[in-house]
């Protein structure tokens, strides 16, 4: 007889790994378009020589360097195997089966999945007509069972933002025993000065956690390293449910080296931002609705045409990310990759008209 899996997991779809034809242009996972600089690869290689030893449990050196940089005490920082693992840890530490989380939809797909894995109900609140978080509706969705609220800023997959006044008002209204997680995976790509840095907001409150990652701007998605900044009791709660030694020696070394070479990262982000604006303008000119993006990707709310658009791009050797019948997310790549995407988008317009 087959071993039965927990019945309530049946509804969680298996993760489908998209086929990646060799040589395809990968604009489907919000990765950095360039490999990490040689200095980072050297640091990872040096760490590899010590692979027979376990890493430090709490990524001590990286925590200390992050604390200096961010201006927060070390006890506020938890390092994780990508910030996605910290999302899961926060849900595990703060929600019991039957509790609820609130998040926008569409937003990061991991939030409702992690909720279900923990036996937690995700209340998903539709984005507003401009593809932004509807904070009033999110407030209204909070019930006595709500333990955690996610605000993804900028939002994946739409690239839209929550600005300072709106976020402050929201934080003032959320009950103080509900944890608000500000997911800032794309913070380095912001150009809008009205989008707040979550860390000072966390420092003023007892119920705010901020998630950051080295995967996107620092081009370390394959290494798996991210961190959470939160008041010490929350940092301790997060660490409690972490998998021992989940953050490898290689990941810790890469994070440290990335901080040391942050200026190179900044220069790369500027290129991505420039290309983002060029791509957005070209797509708008071609008649597409493109919400203003503050991240390293664009959102094309193509609705029923989403799947066909995705297939058309794949036929041109370009992988983009299709989200059901809502839209398509296109990661900003290198200039020539973006040109190839624009050509594919243009031929799609001709093919369907
Ligand atoms: C990519 C992403 C993350 C985390 O990525 P990791 O690689 O796990 O650090 C977290 N939140 C959002 C919204 C993302 O898009």
XYZ file of N, CA and C and ligand atoms in Angstrom, residues 29-30 81-85 87 107-108 111 152 154-156 183-186 211-216 220-221 224-227 297 329, ligand 1:
114
model
N 13.314 34.366 -14.208
C 13.499 34.123 -12.766
C 14.082 35.302 -12.000
N 14.062 36.479 -12.599
C 14.544 37.689 -11.917
C 15.980 37.604 -11.422
N 18.996 30.572 4.326
C 19.330 29.937 3.053
C 18.424 30.554 1.978
N 18.751 31.785 1.599
C 17.858 32.583 0.757
C 16.805 33.211 1.642
N 16.250 34.362 1.238
C 15.242 34.969 2.114
C 13.946 34.179 2.061
N 13.798 33.334 1.039
C 12.599 32.516 0.974
C 12.545 31.558 2.175
N 13.699 31.075 2.624
C 13.671 30.174 3.783
C 13.279 30.959 5.037
N 11.135 33.473 5.002
C 9.661 33.583 4.896
C 9.020 32.377 5.584
N 1.147 38.219 -5.666
C 2.388 38.625 -5.030
C 3.283 37.393 -5.055
N 4.291 37.380 -4.212
C 5.256 36.281 -4.229
C 4.540 34.962 -3.961
N 4.403 32.765 -0.456
C 3.668 33.043 0.794
C 2.506 32.063 1.004
N 5.028 43.017 0.025
C 6.163 42.794 -0.868
C 6.431 44.107 -1.598
N 9.424 46.440 -3.580
C 8.460 46.347 -4.676
C 7.841 44.948 -4.781
N 6.632 44.917 -5.385
C 5.904 43.653 -5.444
C 6.373 42.781 -6.600
N 6.611 41.517 -6.290
C 6.839 40.505 -7.317
C 5.487 39.820 -7.538
N 8.886 42.504 2.637
C 9.790 41.733 1.785
C 10.425 42.682 0.772
N 11.708 42.953 0.968
C 12.417 43.940 0.140
C 13.460 43.285 -0.762
N 13.071 42.200 -1.417
C 14.016 41.447 -2.258
C 14.578 42.290 -3.403
N 13.819 43.325 -3.802
C 14.231 44.116 -4.978
C 14.621 45.544 -4.620
N 12.809 41.568 5.106
C 13.567 40.514 4.422
C 14.376 41.107 3.271
N 15.623 40.711 3.192
C 16.500 41.137 2.092
C 17.231 39.901 1.555
N 17.714 40.006 0.329
C 18.388 38.848 -0.259
C 19.611 39.263 -1.080
N 20.557 38.334 -1.197
C 21.701 38.525 -2.092
C 21.424 37.924 -3.473
N 20.221 37.366 -3.662
C 19.951 36.624 -4.901
C 19.780 37.515 -6.112
N 19.185 38.696 -5.940
C 18.788 39.470 -7.098
C 19.864 40.503 -7.463
N 23.553 36.423 -6.678
C 23.993 35.211 -5.987
C 22.840 34.217 -5.797
N 21.903 34.195 -6.730
C 20.729 33.327 -6.574
C 21.116 31.857 -6.398
N 22.354 30.921 -2.494
C 21.326 30.843 -1.467
C 21.709 31.580 -0.184
N 21.531 32.859 -0.174
C 21.773 33.612 1.058
C 20.912 34.879 1.118
N 20.250 35.056 2.250
C 19.419 36.220 2.479
C 19.367 36.488 3.975
N 18.714 37.580 4.384
C 18.670 37.868 5.817
C 17.393 38.586 6.206
N 12.335 43.720 -13.226
C 11.447 43.014 -14.149
C 10.282 43.915 -14.514
N 5.621 38.032 -16.541
C 6.705 38.798 -15.927
C 7.975 38.586 -16.754
C 13.371 36.257 -5.132
C 12.510 36.640 -4.001
C 12.801 36.299 -2.671
C 13.899 35.475 -2.179
O 14.786 34.916 -2.896
P 15.925 34.042 -2.240
O 16.661 33.604 -3.437
O 15.307 32.937 -1.490
O 16.699 34.937 -1.336
C 11.979 36.748 -1.668
N 10.925 37.486 -1.932
C 10.602 37.830 -3.177
C 9.422 38.664 -3.388
C 11.361 37.408 -4.258
O 10.990 37.737 -5.487
